[in-house]
Structure formats: structure tokens, C-alpha cells
Amino acid sequence: GQVSLHTNYSSDFKVQNGASILFEHTPIPFIEEWVKTFVSEFKFTGQIAFDFIQTEDEKYIPIECNPRSTSGIHLLSNIPEFTHAFMNGQRRFIIQPSNGSSAILKLPMLAYGLSSIRSIKQLRKWFKAMRSKDVIFKASDPIPSIHQLITFFEFWIRGIKLGLDPIQASTYDIEFNGDL
């Protein structure tokens, strides 16, 4: 019933119309208060994430709840108190990333983010984002990045065989859309 860790990020760059590939902490007091109220009222314990949509009149409406960790974890994992707050909860204050903290999936940002740019403003944001910490690559451990390339190649080959793009091929064997 108490929030220990919290972050908000918008979906400025996504893989097609799906998952975000840029995570930039953006404080939104209304959302933080809404989440604190929800968690308190339902005495929720565990991980929870919400998707909100912003209306034209600048209001936020919750549209989805995920009772699990989502990509916001990339913004929290480098905070020194993260492990303690994650494992022990019960804090007098909420741990959040500093304003403007960001993380990125660089390979998808190169493959999908660049092609989604429609203005000079978006291009500037893309260049700024490319300076963010990569979620996958670490110079001290490059193997996950190599595996990311291998996995993308496997999805590309599967997509060719199935007549799908690599993103569709990546969830082909695990998604259910109501068809038999």
C-alpha cells in the first residue's frame, strides 16, 4: 500500500506502434498522486505499472495496468537505493530518477526511431536521445549486445519465412489474438 519507486516516461520513440525505445524520466505530479492513491486504496504490494493517455486538454487518463515490472525499470536500476527499496519497500520517501534521466535501446532506436522522425524538433530529440545510456550495451560486457544482433537477425529470417516483418515475427509464437 505504499509506493517505494516511481518514474514516468513518455513514448516519444517506439518500435512501430508498440514498445517504447527511449525512456526519459518526466515528473508528472498528477500521475504520481494518482498512483499513490491507487496503491494505498487497494493496499497493493508488488510491482505495478500504468499506461496513461494525455488528452488534448492536457488531462491524463489511465488506460492500462500491468501488475509487473515494465521498461521504467531502466530508469531506476542505476539508483544506489534501488535494490533496498525494491526488496524491502516501506520508505518514508519515494525514490525517483533525477529529472531528465534517460535510457535507450540504441539498436531499435537506429532501426525504428530514425525512420519515425517527421520534424527538425524530433531529429534534435533523436540526436539527444542517442547520447543516453544504452540499456543493453556495456563495454565491460558486450556479449548481450552481440546476442541482440543475433536475435534480430533470427527474427528477420523468421519474418521472411512467415511473410511478416521482424517485429511481428518476434511475437508470432507467443501472441494470441483470438484466432484459433
JSON list of C-alpha atoms in Angstrom, two decimals:
[
{"chain": "A", "resi": 1, "resn": "GLY", "atom": "CA", "xyz": [0.00, 0.00, 0.00]},
{"chain": "A", "resi": 2, "resn": "GLN", "atom": "CA", "xyz": [2.98, 2.36, -0.24]},
{"chain": "A", "resi": 3, "resn": "VAL", "atom": "CA", "xyz": [4.95, 3.43, -3.33]},
{"chain": "A", "resi": 4, "resn": "SER", "atom": "CA", "xyz": [8.71, 2.94, -2.96]},
{"chain": "A", "resi": 5, "resn": "LEU", "atom": "CA", "xyz": [9.95, 3.60, -6.50]},
{"chain": "A", "resi": 6, "resn": "HIS", "atom": "CA", "xyz": [8.31, 5.72, -9.18]},
{"chain": "A", "resi": 7, "resn": "THR", "atom": "CA", "xyz": [9.01, 7.07, -12.65]},
{"chain": "A", "resi": 8, "resn": "ASN", "atom": "CA", "xyz": [7.09, 8.43, -15.61]},
{"chain": "A", "resi": 9, "resn": "TYR", "atom": "CA", "xyz": [8.28, 8.38, -19.19]},
{"chain": "A", "resi": 10, "resn": "SER", "atom": "CA", "xyz": [6.57, 9.25, -22.45]},
{"chain": "A", "resi": 11, "resn": "SER", "atom": "CA", "xyz": [6.58, 7.21, -25.64]},
{"chain": "A", "resi": 12, "resn": "ASP", "atom": "CA", "xyz": [8.30, 9.67, -27.94]},
{"chain": "A", "resi": 13, "resn": "PHE", "atom": "CA", "xyz": [10.08, 6.92, -29.88]},
{"chain": "A", "resi": 14, "resn": "LYS", "atom": "CA", "xyz": [8.62, 3.45, -30.32]},
{"chain": "A", "resi": 15, "resn": "VAL", "atom": "CA", "xyz": [9.08, 0.31, -32.36]},
{"chain": "A", "resi": 16, "resn": "GLN", "atom": "CA", "xyz": [6.35, 0.92, -34.93]},
{"chain": "A", "resi": 17, "resn": "ASN", "atom": "CA", "xyz": [3.21, 1.47, -32.80]},
{"chain": "A", "resi": 18, "resn": "GLY", "atom": "CA", "xyz": [4.43, -0.72, -29.95]},
{"chain": "A", "resi": 19, "resn": "ALA", "atom": "CA", "xyz": [7.05, -0.62, -27.26]},
{"chain": "A", "resi": 20, "resn": "SER", "atom": "CA", "xyz": [8.99, 2.47, -26.26]},
{"chain": "A", "resi": 21, "resn": "ILE", "atom": "CA", "xyz": [12.69, 2.55, -27.04]},
{"chain": "A", "resi": 22, "resn": "LEU", "atom": "CA", "xyz": [13.54, 5.83, -25.30]},
{"chain": "A", "resi": 23, "resn": "PHE", "atom": "CA", "xyz": [12.92, 6.22, -21.59]},
{"chain": "A", "resi": 24, "resn": "GLU", "atom": "CA", "xyz": [13.26, 9.75, -20.22]},
{"chain": "A", "resi": 25, "resn": "HIS", "atom": "CA", "xyz": [12.05, 10.49, -16.70]},
{"chain": "A", "resi": 26, "resn": "THR", "atom": "CA", "xyz": [9.37, 13.17, -16.80]},
{"chain": "A", "resi": 27, "resn": "PRO", "atom": "CA", "xyz": [7.79, 14.11, -13.46]},
{"chain": "A", "resi": 28, "resn": "ILE", "atom": "CA", "xyz": [4.01, 14.45, -13.71]},
{"chain": "A", "resi": 29, "resn": "PRO", "atom": "CA", "xyz": [2.60, 15.23, -10.23]},
{"chain": "A", "resi": 30, "resn": "PHE", "atom": "CA", "xyz": [-0.97, 14.22, -11.15]},
{"chain": "A", "resi": 31, "resn": "ILE", "atom": "CA", "xyz": [0.15, 10.73, -12.21]},
{"chain": "A", "resi": 32, "resn": "GLU", "atom": "CA", "xyz": [2.35, 10.27, -9.15]},
{"chain": "A", "resi": 33, "resn": "GLU", "atom": "CA", "xyz": [-0.53, 11.22, -6.83]},
{"chain": "A", "resi": 34, "resn": "TRP", "atom": "CA", "xyz": [-2.97, 9.00, -8.75]},
{"chain": "A", "resi": 35, "resn": "VAL", "atom": "CA", "xyz": [-0.62, 6.01, -8.47]},
{"chain": "A", "resi": 36, "resn": "LYS", "atom": "CA", "xyz": [-0.02, 6.63, -4.74]},
{"chain": "A", "resi": 37, "resn": "THR", "atom": "CA", "xyz": [-3.78, 6.78, -4.16]},
{"chain": "A", "resi": 38, "resn": "PHE", "atom": "CA", "xyz": [-4.43, 3.61, -6.18]},
{"chain": "A", "resi": 39, "resn": "VAL", "atom": "CA", "xyz": [-1.68, 1.63, -4.40]},
{"chain": "A", "resi": 40, "resn": "SER", "atom": "CA", "xyz": [-2.89, 2.86, -0.99]},
{"chain": "A", "resi": 41, "resn": "GLU", "atom": "CA", "xyz": [-6.62, 2.27, -1.60]},
{"chain": "A", "resi": 42, "resn": "PHE", "atom": "CA", "xyz": [-6.06, -1.26, -2.91]},
{"chain": "A", "resi": 43, "resn": "LYS", "atom": "CA", "xyz": [-3.27, -1.99, -0.40]},
{"chain": "A", "resi": 44, "resn": "PHE", "atom": "CA", "xyz": [-1.26, -3.19, -3.36]},
{"chain": "A", "resi": 45, "resn": "THR", "atom": "CA", "xyz": [2.04, -4.96, -2.76]},
{"chain": "A", "resi": 46, "resn": "GLY", "atom": "CA", "xyz": [4.42, -5.79, -5.57]},
{"chain": "A", "resi": 47, "resn": "GLN", "atom": "CA", "xyz": [5.30, -4.26, -8.90]},
{"chain": "A", "resi": 48, "resn": "ILE", "atom": "CA", "xyz": [2.73, -2.30, -10.85]},
{"chain": "A", "resi": 49, "resn": "ALA", "atom": "CA", "xyz": [2.83, -0.07, -13.90]},
{"chain": "A", "resi": 50, "resn": "PHE", "atom": "CA", "xyz": [0.17, 2.05, -15.57]},
{"chain": "A", "resi": 51, "resn": "ASP", "atom": "CA", "xyz": [-0.20, 3.46, -19.05]},
{"chain": "A", "resi": 52, "resn": "PHE", "atom": "CA", "xyz": [-1.86, 6.87, -19.27]},
{"chain": "A", "resi": 53, "resn": "ILE", "atom": "CA", "xyz": [-3.05, 8.80, -22.28]},
{"chain": "A", "resi": 54, "resn": "GLN", "atom": "CA", "xyz": [-2.84, 12.59, -22.36]},
{"chain": "A", "resi": 55, "resn": "THR", "atom": "CA", "xyz": [-5.93, 14.27, -23.78]},
{"chain": "A", "resi": 56, "resn": "GLU", "atom": "CA", "xyz": [-5.91, 17.39, -25.94]},
{"chain": "A", "resi": 57, "resn": "ASP", "atom": "CA", "xyz": [-6.89, 19.44, -22.89]},
{"chain": "A", "resi": 58, "resn": "GLU", "atom": "CA", "xyz": [-3.77, 18.20, -21.01]},
{"chain": "A", "resi": 59, "resn": "LYS", "atom": "CA", "xyz": [-5.57, 15.71, -18.72]},
{"chain": "A", "resi": 60, "resn": "TYR", "atom": "CA", "xyz": [-4.21, 12.23, -18.02]},
{"chain": "A", "resi": 61, "resn": "ILE", "atom": "CA", "xyz": [-6.43, 9.16, -18.18]},
{"chain": "A", "resi": 62, "resn": "PRO", "atom": "CA", "xyz": [-5.27, 5.69, -17.08]},
{"chain": "A", "resi": 63, "resn": "ILE", "atom": "CA", "xyz": [-5.82, 3.14, -19.85]},
{"chain": "A", "resi": 64, "resn": "GLU", "atom": "CA", "xyz": [-3.90, 0.05, -18.78]},
{"chain": "A", "resi": 65, "resn": "CYS", "atom": "CA", "xyz": [-2.47, -1.62, -15.69]},
{"chain": "A", "resi": 66, "resn": "ASN", "atom": "CA", "xyz": [0.44, -4.05, -15.74]},
{"chain": "A", "resi": 67, "resn": "PRO", "atom": "CA", "xyz": [0.97, -5.88, -12.43]},
{"chain": "A", "resi": 68, "resn": "ARG", "atom": "CA", "xyz": [4.65, -6.40, -13.26]},
{"chain": "A", "resi": 69, "resn": "SER", "atom": "CA", "xyz": [7.81, -4.53, -13.99]},
{"chain": "A", "resi": 70, "resn": "THR", "atom": "CA", "xyz": [7.90, -2.60, -17.26]},
{"chain": "A", "resi": 71, "resn": "SER", "atom": "CA", "xyz": [10.56, -0.59, -19.08]},
{"chain": "A", "resi": 72, "resn": "GLY", "atom": "CA", "xyz": [10.55, 2.16, -16.48]},
{"chain": "A", "resi": 73, "resn": "ILE", "atom": "CA", "xyz": [12.88, -0.12, -14.54]},
{"chain": "A", "resi": 74, "resn": "HIS", "atom": "CA", "xyz": [15.69, 1.03, -16.86]},
{"chain": "A", "resi": 75, "resn": "LEU", "atom": "CA", "xyz": [15.44, 4.49, -15.29]},
{"chain": "A", "resi": 76, "resn": "LEU", "atom": "CA", "xyz": [15.55, 3.18, -11.73]},
{"chain": "A", "resi": 77, "resn": "SER", "atom": "CA", "xyz": [18.13, 0.38, -11.81]},
{"chain": "A", "resi": 78, "resn": "ASN", "atom": "CA", "xyz": [21.21, 2.63, -11.51]},
{"chain": "A", "resi": 79, "resn": "ILE", "atom": "CA", "xyz": [19.95, 4.46, -8.42]},
{"chain": "A", "resi": 80, "resn": "PRO", "atom": "CA", "xyz": [22.01, 3.29, -5.41]},
{"chain": "A", "resi": 81, "resn": "GLU", "atom": "CA", "xyz": [18.94, 2.78, -3.16]},
{"chain": "A", "resi": 82, "resn": "PHE", "atom": "CA", "xyz": [17.10, 0.80, -5.84]},
{"chain": "A", "resi": 83, "resn": "THR", "atom": "CA", "xyz": [17.85, -2.69, -4.55]},
{"chain": "A", "resi": 84, "resn": "HIS", "atom": "CA", "xyz": [16.98, -1.82, -0.95]},
{"chain": "A", "resi": 85, "resn": "ALA", "atom": "CA", "xyz": [13.72, -0.11, -1.88]},
{"chain": "A", "resi": 86, "resn": "PHE", "atom": "CA", "xyz": [12.82, -2.89, -4.32]},
{"chain": "A", "resi": 87, "resn": "MET", "atom": "CA", "xyz": [13.46, -5.67, -1.84]},
{"chain": "A", "resi": 88, "resn": "ASN", "atom": "CA", "xyz": [12.38, -4.00, 1.41]},
{"chain": "A", "resi": 89, "resn": "GLY", "atom": "CA", "xyz": [9.77, -1.41, 0.40]},
{"chain": "A", "resi": 90, "resn": "GLN", "atom": "CA", "xyz": [8.44, 0.70, 3.31]},
{"chain": "A", "resi": 91, "resn": "ARG", "atom": "CA", "xyz": [10.16, 4.02, 2.75]},
{"chain": "A", "resi": 92, "resn": "ARG", "atom": "CA", "xyz": [9.45, 7.48, 4.07]},
{"chain": "A", "resi": 93, "resn": "PHE", "atom": "CA", "xyz": [10.08, 8.96, 0.62]},
{"chain": "A", "resi": 94, "resn": "ILE", "atom": "CA", "xyz": [9.71, 7.75, -2.95]},
{"chain": "A", "resi": 95, "resn": "ILE", "atom": "CA", "xyz": [12.86, 7.04, -4.94]},
{"chain": "A", "resi": 96, "resn": "GLN", "atom": "CA", "xyz": [12.75, 8.56, -8.41]},
{"chain": "A", "resi": 97, "resn": "PRO", "atom": "CA", "xyz": [15.32, 9.21, -11.10]},
{"chain": "A", "resi": 98, "resn": "SER", "atom": "CA", "xyz": [16.58, 12.77, -11.42]},
{"chain": "A", "resi": 99, "resn": "ASN", "atom": "CA", "xyz": [14.71, 14.95, -13.91]},
{"chain": "A", "resi": 100, "resn": "GLY", "atom": "CA", "xyz": [15.84, 14.30, -17.45]},
{"chain": "A", "resi": 101, "resn": "SER", "atom": "CA", "xyz": [17.42, 10.92, -16.64]},
{"chain": "A", "resi": 102, "resn": "SER", "atom": "CA", "xyz": [17.23, 8.76, -19.70]},
{"chain": "A", "resi": 103, "resn": "ALA", "atom": "CA", "xyz": [17.98, 5.31, -21.06]},
{"chain": "A", "resi": 104, "resn": "ILE", "atom": "CA", "xyz": [17.65, 3.97, -24.57]},
{"chain": "A", "resi": 105, "resn": "LEU", "atom": "CA", "xyz": [17.56, 0.81, -26.65]},
{"chain": "A", "resi": 106, "resn": "LYS", "atom": "CA", "xyz": [20.06, 2.01, -29.27]},
{"chain": "A", "resi": 107, "resn": "LEU", "atom": "CA", "xyz": [19.71, -0.74, -31.86]},
{"chain": "A", "resi": 108, "resn": "PRO", "atom": "CA", "xyz": [15.91, -0.30, -32.12]},
{"chain": "A", "resi": 109, "resn": "MET", "atom": "CA", "xyz": [16.42, 3.49, -31.98]},
{"chain": "A", "resi": 110, "resn": "LEU", "atom": "CA", "xyz": [18.66, 3.23, -35.04]},
{"chain": "A", "resi": 111, "resn": "ALA", "atom": "CA", "xyz": [16.28, 0.83, -36.81]},
{"chain": "A", "resi": 112, "resn": "TYR", "atom": "CA", "xyz": [12.92, 2.40, -35.93]},
{"chain": "A", "resi": 113, "resn": "GLY", "atom": "CA", "xyz": [13.43, 5.73, -34.18]},
{"chain": "A", "resi": 114, "resn": "LEU", "atom": "CA", "xyz": [15.24, 7.38, -37.05]},
{"chain": "A", "resi": 115, "resn": "SER", "atom": "CA", "xyz": [12.56, 6.39, -39.58]},
{"chain": "A", "resi": 116, "resn": "SER", "atom": "CA", "xyz": [9.80, 7.88, -37.39]},
{"chain": "A", "resi": 117, "resn": "ILE", "atom": "CA", "xyz": [11.23, 11.41, -37.46]},
{"chain": "A", "resi": 118, "resn": "ARG", "atom": "CA", "xyz": [8.88, 13.94, -39.08]},
{"chain": "A", "resi": 119, "resn": "SER", "atom": "CA", "xyz": [10.32, 17.29, -37.95]},
{"chain": "A", "resi": 120, "resn": "ILE", "atom": "CA", "xyz": [13.55, 19.09, -37.07]},
{"chain": "A", "resi": 121, "resn": "LYS", "atom": "CA", "xyz": [12.42, 19.08, -33.42]},
{"chain": "A", "resi": 122, "resn": "GLN", "atom": "CA", "xyz": [12.11, 15.27, -33.46]},
{"chain": "A", "resi": 123, "resn": "LEU", "atom": "CA", "xyz": [15.51, 14.98, -35.17]},
{"chain": "A", "resi": 124, "resn": "ARG", "atom": "CA", "xyz": [17.10, 17.06, -32.40]},
{"chain": "A", "resi": 125, "resn": "LYS", "atom": "CA", "xyz": [15.40, 14.88, -29.78]},
{"chain": "A", "resi": 126, "resn": "TRP", "atom": "CA", "xyz": [16.67, 11.75, -31.58]},
{"chain": "A", "resi": 127, "resn": "PHE", "atom": "CA", "xyz": [20.28, 13.04, -31.53]},
{"chain": "A", "resi": 128, "resn": "LYS", "atom": "CA", "xyz": [19.95, 13.95, -27.84]},
{"chain": "A", "resi": 129, "resn": "ALA", "atom": "CA", "xyz": [18.48, 10.53, -27.09]},
{"chain": "A", "resi": 130, "resn": "MET", "atom": "CA", "xyz": [21.35, 8.76, -28.83]},
{"chain": "A", "resi": 131, "resn": "ARG", "atom": "CA", "xyz": [23.65, 10.18, -26.15]},
{"chain": "A", "resi": 132, "resn": "SER", "atom": "CA", "xyz": [21.63, 8.37, -23.46]},
{"chain": "A", "resi": 133, "resn": "LYS", "atom": "CA", "xyz": [22.80, 5.27, -21.63]},
{"chain": "A", "resi": 134, "resn": "ASP", "atom": "CA", "xyz": [22.13, 2.13, -23.68]},
{"chain": "A", "resi": 135, "resn": "VAL", "atom": "CA", "xyz": [20.05, -0.40, -21.76]},
{"chain": "A", "resi": 136, "resn": "ILE", "atom": "CA", "xyz": [21.84, -3.36, -23.40]},
{"chain": "A", "resi": 137, "resn": "PHE", "atom": "CA", "xyz": [25.42, -2.35, -24.24]},
{"chain": "A", "resi": 138, "resn": "LYS", "atom": "CA", "xyz": [28.15, -2.21, -21.62]},
{"chain": "A", "resi": 139, "resn": "ALA", "atom": "CA", "xyz": [31.82, -2.03, -22.67]},
{"chain": "A", "resi": 140, "resn": "SER", "atom": "CA", "xyz": [32.71, -4.38, -19.80]},
{"chain": "A", "resi": 141, "resn": "ASP", "atom": "CA", "xyz": [30.19, -6.97, -21.07]},
{"chain": "A", "resi": 142, "resn": "PRO", "atom": "CA", "xyz": [29.49, -6.69, -24.82]},
{"chain": "A", "resi": 143, "resn": "ILE", "atom": "CA", "xyz": [28.02, -10.20, -25.16]},
{"chain": "A", "resi": 144, "resn": "PRO", "atom": "CA", "xyz": [24.35, -9.14, -24.62]},
{"chain": "A", "resi": 145, "resn": "SER", "atom": "CA", "xyz": [24.71, -6.62, -27.47]},
{"chain": "A", "resi": 146, "resn": "ILE", "atom": "CA", "xyz": [26.08, -9.32, -29.76]},
{"chain": "A", "resi": 147, "resn": "HIS", "atom": "CA", "xyz": [23.17, -11.57, -28.83]},
{"chain": "A", "resi": 148, "resn": "GLN", "atom": "CA", "xyz": [20.76, -8.71, -29.51]},
{"chain": "A", "resi": 149, "resn": "LEU", "atom": "CA", "xyz": [22.07, -8.53, -33.10]},
{"chain": "A", "resi": 150, "resn": "ILE", "atom": "CA", "xyz": [21.84, -12.32, -33.49]},
{"chain": "A", "resi": 151, "resn": "THR", "atom": "CA", "xyz": [18.27, -12.31, -32.15]},
{"chain": "A", "resi": 152, "resn": "PHE", "atom": "CA", "xyz": [17.24, -9.50, -34.52]},
{"chain": "A", "resi": 153, "resn": "PHE", "atom": "CA", "xyz": [18.72, -11.47, -37.43]},
{"chain": "A", "resi": 154, "resn": "GLU", "atom": "CA", "xyz": [16.76, -14.58, -36.33]},
{"chain": "A", "resi": 155, "resn": "PHE", "atom": "CA", "xyz": [13.52, -12.55, -36.24]},
{"chain": "A", "resi": 156, "resn": "TRP", "atom": "CA", "xyz": [14.32, -11.13, -39.67]},
{"chain": "A", "resi": 157, "resn": "ILE", "atom": "CA", "xyz": [14.82, -14.66, -41.11]},
{"chain": "A", "resi": 158, "resn": "ARG", "atom": "CA", "xyz": [11.64, -15.94, -39.37]},
{"chain": "A", "resi": 159, "resn": "GLY", "atom": "CA", "xyz": [9.75, -12.95, -40.75]},
{"chain": "A", "resi": 160, "resn": "ILE", "atom": "CA", "xyz": [10.86, -13.73, -44.30]},
{"chain": "A", "resi": 161, "resn": "LYS", "atom": "CA", "xyz": [9.71, -17.35, -43.91]},
{"chain": "A", "resi": 162, "resn": "LEU", "atom": "CA", "xyz": [6.32, -16.30, -42.45]},
{"chain": "A", "resi": 163, "resn": "GLY", "atom": "CA", "xyz": [5.75, -13.21, -44.57]},
{"chain": "A", "resi": 164, "resn": "LEU", "atom": "CA", "xyz": [5.99, -10.92, -41.52]},
{"chain": "A", "resi": 165, "resn": "ASP", "atom": "CA", "xyz": [8.20, -8.03, -40.52]},
{"chain": "A", "resi": 166, "resn": "PRO", "atom": "CA", "xyz": [10.80, -8.75, -37.80]},
{"chain": "A", "resi": 167, "resn": "ILE", "atom": "CA", "xyz": [8.67, -7.19, -35.04]},
{"chain": "A", "resi": 168, "resn": "GLN", "atom": "CA", "xyz": [5.64, -9.33, -35.91]},
{"chain": "A", "resi": 169, "resn": "ALA", "atom": "CA", "xyz": [7.91, -12.37, -36.13]},
{"chain": "A", "resi": 170, "resn": "SER", "atom": "CA", "xyz": [9.29, -11.65, -32.65]},
{"chain": "A", "resi": 171, "resn": "THR", "atom": "CA", "xyz": [5.92, -12.38, -31.01]},
{"chain": "A", "resi": 172, "resn": "TYR", "atom": "CA", "xyz": [4.43, -14.75, -33.60]},
{"chain": "A", "resi": 173, "resn": "ASP", "atom": "CA", "xyz": [4.76, -17.85, -31.41]},
{"chain": "A", "resi": 174, "resn": "ILE", "atom": "CA", "xyz": [3.60, -16.24, -28.14]},
{"chain": "A", "resi": 175, "resn": "GLU", "atom": "CA", "xyz": [0.75, -13.88, -29.00]},
{"chain": "A", "resi": 176, "resn": "PHE", "atom": "CA", "xyz": [-2.93, -14.71, -29.05]},
{"chain": "A", "resi": 177, "resn": "ASN", "atom": "CA", "xyz": [-5.32, -12.50, -30.96]},
{"chain": "A", "resi": 178, "resn": "GLY", "atom": "CA", "xyz": [-8.49, -14.57, -30.60]},
{"chain": "A", "resi": 179, "resn": "ASP", "atom": "CA", "xyz": [-7.98, -16.71, -33.70]},
{"chain": "A", "resi": 180, "resn": "LEU", "atom": "CA", "xyz": [-7.91, -20.48, -33.45]}
]
